[in-house]
Coordinates of C-alpha atoms in Angstrom, one line a residue:
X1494 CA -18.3 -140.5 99.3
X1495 CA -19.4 -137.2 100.1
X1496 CA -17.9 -135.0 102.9
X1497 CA -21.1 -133.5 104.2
X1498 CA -24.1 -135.1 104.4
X1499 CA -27.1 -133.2 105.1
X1500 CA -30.4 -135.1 106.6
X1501 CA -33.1 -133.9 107.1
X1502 CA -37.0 -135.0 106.9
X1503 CA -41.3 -134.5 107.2
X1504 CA -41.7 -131.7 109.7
X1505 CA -42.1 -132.3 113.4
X1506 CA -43.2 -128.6 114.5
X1507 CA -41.4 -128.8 117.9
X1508 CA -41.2 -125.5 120.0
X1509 CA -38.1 -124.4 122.1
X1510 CA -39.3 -122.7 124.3
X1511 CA -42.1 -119.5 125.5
X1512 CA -41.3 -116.4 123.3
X1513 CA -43.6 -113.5 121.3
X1514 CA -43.6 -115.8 118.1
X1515 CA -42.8 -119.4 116.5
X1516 CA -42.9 -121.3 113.4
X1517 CA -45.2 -124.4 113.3
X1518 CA -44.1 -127.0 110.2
X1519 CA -48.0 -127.5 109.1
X1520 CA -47.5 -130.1 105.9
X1521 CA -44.3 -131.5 103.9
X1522 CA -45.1 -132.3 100.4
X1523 CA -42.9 -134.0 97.2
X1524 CA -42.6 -132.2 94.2
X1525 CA -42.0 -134.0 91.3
X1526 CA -39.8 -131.4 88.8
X1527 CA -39.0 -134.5 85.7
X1528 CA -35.2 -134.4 86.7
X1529 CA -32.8 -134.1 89.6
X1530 CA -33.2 -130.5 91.3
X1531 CA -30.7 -129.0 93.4
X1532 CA -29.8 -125.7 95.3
X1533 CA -33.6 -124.1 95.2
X1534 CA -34.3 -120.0 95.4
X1535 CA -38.2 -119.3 96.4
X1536 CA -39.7 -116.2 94.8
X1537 CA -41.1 -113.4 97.4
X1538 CA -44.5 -114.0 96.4
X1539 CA -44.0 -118.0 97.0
X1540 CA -45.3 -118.6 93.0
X1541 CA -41.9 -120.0 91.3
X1542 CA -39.0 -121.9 92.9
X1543 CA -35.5 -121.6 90.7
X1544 CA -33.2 -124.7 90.7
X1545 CA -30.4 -126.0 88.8
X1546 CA -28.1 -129.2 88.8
X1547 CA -25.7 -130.3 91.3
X1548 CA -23.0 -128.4 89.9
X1549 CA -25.1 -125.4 89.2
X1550 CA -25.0 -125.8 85.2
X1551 CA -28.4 -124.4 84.0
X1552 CA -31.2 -122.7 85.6
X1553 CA -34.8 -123.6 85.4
X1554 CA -38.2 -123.0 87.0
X1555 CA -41.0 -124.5 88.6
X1556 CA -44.4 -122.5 88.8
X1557 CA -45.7 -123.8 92.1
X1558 CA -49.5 -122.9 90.8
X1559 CA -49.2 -124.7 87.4
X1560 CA -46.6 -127.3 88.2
X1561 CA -44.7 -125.9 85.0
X1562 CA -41.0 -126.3 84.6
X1563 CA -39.4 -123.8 82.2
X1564 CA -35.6 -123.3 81.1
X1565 CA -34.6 -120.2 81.5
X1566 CA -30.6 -120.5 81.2
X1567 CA -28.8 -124.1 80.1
X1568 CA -24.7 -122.5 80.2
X1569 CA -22.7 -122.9 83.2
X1570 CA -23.4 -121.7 86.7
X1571 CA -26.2 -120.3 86.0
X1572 CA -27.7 -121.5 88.8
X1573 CA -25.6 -120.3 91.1
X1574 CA -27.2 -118.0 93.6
X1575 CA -29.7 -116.1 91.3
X1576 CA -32.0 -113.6 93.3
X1577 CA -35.6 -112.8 92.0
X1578 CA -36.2 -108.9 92.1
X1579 CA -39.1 -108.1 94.9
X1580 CA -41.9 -108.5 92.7
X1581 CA -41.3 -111.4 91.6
X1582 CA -41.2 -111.0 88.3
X1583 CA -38.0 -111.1 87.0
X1584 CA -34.5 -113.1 88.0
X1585 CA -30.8 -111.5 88.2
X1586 CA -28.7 -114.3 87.6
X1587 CA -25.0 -115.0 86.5
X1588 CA -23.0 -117.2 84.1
X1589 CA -19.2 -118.0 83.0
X1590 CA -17.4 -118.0 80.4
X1591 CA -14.1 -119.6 79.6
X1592 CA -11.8 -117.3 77.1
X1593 CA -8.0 -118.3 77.0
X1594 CA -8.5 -120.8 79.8
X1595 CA -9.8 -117.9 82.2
X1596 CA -13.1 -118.2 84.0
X1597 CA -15.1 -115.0 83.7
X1598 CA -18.8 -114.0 84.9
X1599 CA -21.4 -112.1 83.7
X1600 CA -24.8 -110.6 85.3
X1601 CA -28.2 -111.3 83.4
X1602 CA -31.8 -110.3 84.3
X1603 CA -34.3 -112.4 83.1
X1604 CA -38.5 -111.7 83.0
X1605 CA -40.7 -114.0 82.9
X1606 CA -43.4 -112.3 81.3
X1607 CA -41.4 -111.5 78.4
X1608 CA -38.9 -114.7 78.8
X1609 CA -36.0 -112.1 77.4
X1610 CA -33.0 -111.6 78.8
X1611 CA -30.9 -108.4 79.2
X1612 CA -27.2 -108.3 80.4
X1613 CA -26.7 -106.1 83.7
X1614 CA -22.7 -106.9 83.6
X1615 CA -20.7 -107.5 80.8
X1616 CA -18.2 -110.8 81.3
X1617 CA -15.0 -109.9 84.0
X1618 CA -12.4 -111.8 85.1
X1619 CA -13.2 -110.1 88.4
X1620 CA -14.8 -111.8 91.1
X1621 CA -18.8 -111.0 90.7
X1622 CA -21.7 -111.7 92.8
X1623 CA -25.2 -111.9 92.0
X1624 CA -27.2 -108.6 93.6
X1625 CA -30.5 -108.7 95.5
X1626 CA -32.9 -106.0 94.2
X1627 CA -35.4 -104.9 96.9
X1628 CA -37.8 -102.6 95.1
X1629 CA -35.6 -99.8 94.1
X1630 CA -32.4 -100.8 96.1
X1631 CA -29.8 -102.5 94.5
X1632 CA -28.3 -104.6 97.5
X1633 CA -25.8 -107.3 97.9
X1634 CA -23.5 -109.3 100.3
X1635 CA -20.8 -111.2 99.3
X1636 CA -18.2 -113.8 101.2
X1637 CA -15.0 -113.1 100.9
X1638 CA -12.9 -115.4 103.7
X1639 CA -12.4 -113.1 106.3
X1640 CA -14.2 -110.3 105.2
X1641 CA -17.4 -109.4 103.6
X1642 CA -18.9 -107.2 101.0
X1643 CA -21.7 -105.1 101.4
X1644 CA -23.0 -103.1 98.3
X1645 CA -26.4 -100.8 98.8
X1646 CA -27.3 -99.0 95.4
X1647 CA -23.6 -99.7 94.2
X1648 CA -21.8 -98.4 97.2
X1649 CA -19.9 -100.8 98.2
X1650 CA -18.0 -101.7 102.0
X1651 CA -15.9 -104.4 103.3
X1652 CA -16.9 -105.2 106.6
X1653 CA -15.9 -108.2 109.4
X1654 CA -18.4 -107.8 112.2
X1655 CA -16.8 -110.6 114.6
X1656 CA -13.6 -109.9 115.9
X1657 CA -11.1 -112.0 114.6
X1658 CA -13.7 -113.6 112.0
X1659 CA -11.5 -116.4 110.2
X1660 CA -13.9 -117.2 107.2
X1661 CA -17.3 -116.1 106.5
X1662 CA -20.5 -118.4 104.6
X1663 CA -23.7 -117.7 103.4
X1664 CA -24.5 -113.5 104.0
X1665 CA -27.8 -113.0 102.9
X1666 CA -29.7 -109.1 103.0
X1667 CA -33.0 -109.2 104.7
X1668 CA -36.2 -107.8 102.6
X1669 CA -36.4 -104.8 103.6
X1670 CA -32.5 -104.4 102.8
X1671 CA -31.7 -103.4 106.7
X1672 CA -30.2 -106.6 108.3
X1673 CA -27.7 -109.2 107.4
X1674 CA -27.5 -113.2 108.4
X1675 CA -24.1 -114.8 107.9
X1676 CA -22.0 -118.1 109.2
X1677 CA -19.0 -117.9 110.4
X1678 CA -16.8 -121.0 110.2
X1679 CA -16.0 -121.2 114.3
X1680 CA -18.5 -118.9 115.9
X1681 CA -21.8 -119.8 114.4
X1682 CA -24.6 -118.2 113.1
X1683 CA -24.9 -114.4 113.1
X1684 CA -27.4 -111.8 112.4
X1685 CA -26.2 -107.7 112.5
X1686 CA -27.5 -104.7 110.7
X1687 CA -26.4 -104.2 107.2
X1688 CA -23.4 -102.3 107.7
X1689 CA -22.0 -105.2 110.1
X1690 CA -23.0 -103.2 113.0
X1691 CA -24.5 -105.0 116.4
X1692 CA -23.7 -108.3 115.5
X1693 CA -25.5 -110.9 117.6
X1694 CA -25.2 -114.8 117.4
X1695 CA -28.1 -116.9 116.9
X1696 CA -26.8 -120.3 116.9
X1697 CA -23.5 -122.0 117.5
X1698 CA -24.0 -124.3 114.1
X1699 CA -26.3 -123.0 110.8
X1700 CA -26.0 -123.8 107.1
X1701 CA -27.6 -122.0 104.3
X1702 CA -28.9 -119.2 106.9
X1703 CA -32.5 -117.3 104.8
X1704 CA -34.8 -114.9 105.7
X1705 CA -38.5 -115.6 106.7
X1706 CA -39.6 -111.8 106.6
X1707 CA -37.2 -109.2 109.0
X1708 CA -38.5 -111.4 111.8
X1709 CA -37.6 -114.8 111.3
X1710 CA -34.3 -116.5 110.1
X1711 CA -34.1 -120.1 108.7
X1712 CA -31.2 -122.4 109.0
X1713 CA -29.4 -126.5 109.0
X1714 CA -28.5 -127.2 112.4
X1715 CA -26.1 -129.6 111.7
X1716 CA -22.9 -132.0 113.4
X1717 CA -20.3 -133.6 112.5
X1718 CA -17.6 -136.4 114.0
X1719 CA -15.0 -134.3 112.3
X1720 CA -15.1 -135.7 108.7
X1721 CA -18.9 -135.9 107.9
X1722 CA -21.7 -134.3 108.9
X1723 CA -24.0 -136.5 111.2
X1724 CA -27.3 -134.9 111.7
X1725 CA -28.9 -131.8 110.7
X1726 CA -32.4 -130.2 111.4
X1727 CA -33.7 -127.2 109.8
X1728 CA -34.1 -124.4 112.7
X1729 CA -36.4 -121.2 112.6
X1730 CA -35.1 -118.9 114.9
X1731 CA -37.0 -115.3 115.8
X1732 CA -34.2 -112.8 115.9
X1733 CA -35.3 -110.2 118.4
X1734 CA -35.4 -113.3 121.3
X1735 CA -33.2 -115.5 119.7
X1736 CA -36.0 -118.4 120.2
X1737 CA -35.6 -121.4 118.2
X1738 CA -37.9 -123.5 116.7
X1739 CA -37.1 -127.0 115.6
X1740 CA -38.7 -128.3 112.6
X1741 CA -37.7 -131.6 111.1
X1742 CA -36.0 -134.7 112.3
X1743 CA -32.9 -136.6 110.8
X1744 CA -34.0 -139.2 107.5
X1745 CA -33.4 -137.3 104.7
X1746 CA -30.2 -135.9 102.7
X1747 CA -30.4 -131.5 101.9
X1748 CA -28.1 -130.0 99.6
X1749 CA -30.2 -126.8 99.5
X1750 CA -32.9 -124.3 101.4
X1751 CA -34.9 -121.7 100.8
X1752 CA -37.7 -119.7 102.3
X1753 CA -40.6 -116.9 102.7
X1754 CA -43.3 -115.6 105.1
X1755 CA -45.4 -119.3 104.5
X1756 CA -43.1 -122.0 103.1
X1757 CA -39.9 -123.8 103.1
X1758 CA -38.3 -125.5 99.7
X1759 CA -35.5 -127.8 100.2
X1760 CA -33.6 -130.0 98.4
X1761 CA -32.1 -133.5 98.7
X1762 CA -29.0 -134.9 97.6
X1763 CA -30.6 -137.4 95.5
X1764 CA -32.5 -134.5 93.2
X1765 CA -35.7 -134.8 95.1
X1766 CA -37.5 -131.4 96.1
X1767 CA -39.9 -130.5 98.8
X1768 CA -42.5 -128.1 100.2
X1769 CA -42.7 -127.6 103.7
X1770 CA -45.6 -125.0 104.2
X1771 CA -45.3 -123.3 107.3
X1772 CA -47.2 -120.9 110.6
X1773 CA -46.2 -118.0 112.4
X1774 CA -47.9 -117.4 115.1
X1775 CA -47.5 -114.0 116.8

């Protein structure tokens, strides 16, 4: 049995409360991929959703216009947090390698005009996280436990922006490269600028944090009874008020979120995948 259980379901579009702007849940949709999908990444121009298997071997893509599902990478972890470059048009992913029993990565960039595939890093034994590239900068943020690392155009800082920070999840760049969302274990949800500065919390609970734009961050408000989680419900929350917007109820299990200016994708335990197109209203 599972230690966390994510549920989650159709879209309710439930406001918190009076603020400058919301997110209304407009329509929930099914997509049917042809096999299980798991831990989705939505492009910036909302045309292609990435997924990959439970255990993140493979990664494939689903043209949202076409319904097309393509292959792009079928080794191990591939899947594992790939970033799409701003346009679009190409992926930056990573895979491993086992040589004498060692795991070691590697950083790809795939296009999808061309389907080829060029190698950004060479295999490492080194710890190496996939970068975000956001038109001409080259930005990243990376987990490690009680720290974090920032890299901007390979210049790279450790920073902990909550005092006594125990273990950090999920940091994520915004667009435009100028903010950062992050978890951390105890004190919740956190949004600061990219350097870790003026850290503000957003939430005391949220799982698999994402950007909607600079404006908007997307998250699983979940609980627990301190084994499994109980309930969750994905939350839009404006981060200049710190308004949050509830948008789904508890009936279905999420391994997986992702988001842009118009729509949610999530995924389900059980492989399913689904489109929750979405309002702001300003």
């Amino acid at each position: 049995m599972k230690t966390r259980t994510f549920i989650l379901a159709a879209a309710l579009g439930v406001c918190a409360s009076m603020s400058a702007a919301d997110i209304t849940a407009v329509y929930t949709k099914k997509v049917d991929v042809g096999c299980d999908a798991h831990h989705p990444t939505l492009s910036p121009n909302g045309k292609v959703v990435l997924f990959t298997s439970e255990d993140y071997t493979g990664l494939k893509s689903l043209n949202l216009l076409t319904n097309e599902v393509s292959v792009i990478d079928e080794t191990p972890k591939a899947g594992f947090n790939p970033r799409f470059t701003a346009d679009g048009n190409e992926v930056v992913y990573r895979t491993a390698i086992k040589e004498d029993g060692i795991s070691q990565n590697d950083v790809k960039r795939y296009s999808f005009a061309s389907k080829a595939k060029t190698q950004l890093m060479k295999h490492s034994k080194d710890m190496v996280n996939t970068p975000s590239l956001v038109g001409d900068t080259y930005a990243y943020a990376f987990a490690k436990k009680q720290a974090m690392e920032i890299s901007i155009n390979g210049v790279k800082k450790e920073i902990n922006p909550i005092e006594y920070g125990y273990r950090y999840l999920w940091p994520s760049v915004s667009p435009s490269a100028t903010k950062l969302v992050f978890s951390e274990v105890y004190s919740g949800l956190f949004v600061s600028n990219v350097d870790g500065t003026q850290a503000k919390n957003l939430a005391s609970r949220g799982d698999f944090p994402c950007w909607v734009g600079d404006k908007f961050v997307v998250a699983l408000s979940t609980k627990d009874d301190g084994y499994v989680i109980t309930s969750a419900k994905i939350i839009a929350i404006e981060v200049a008020t710190g308004k949050v917007t509830t948008l789904t109820d508890d009936s279905v299990r999420v391994d997986g979120l992702t988001a842009i200016a118009d729509k949610i994708v999530y995924t389900t335990e059980d492989g399913e995948m689904y489109i929750m197109n979405i309002l702001i209203n300003e």
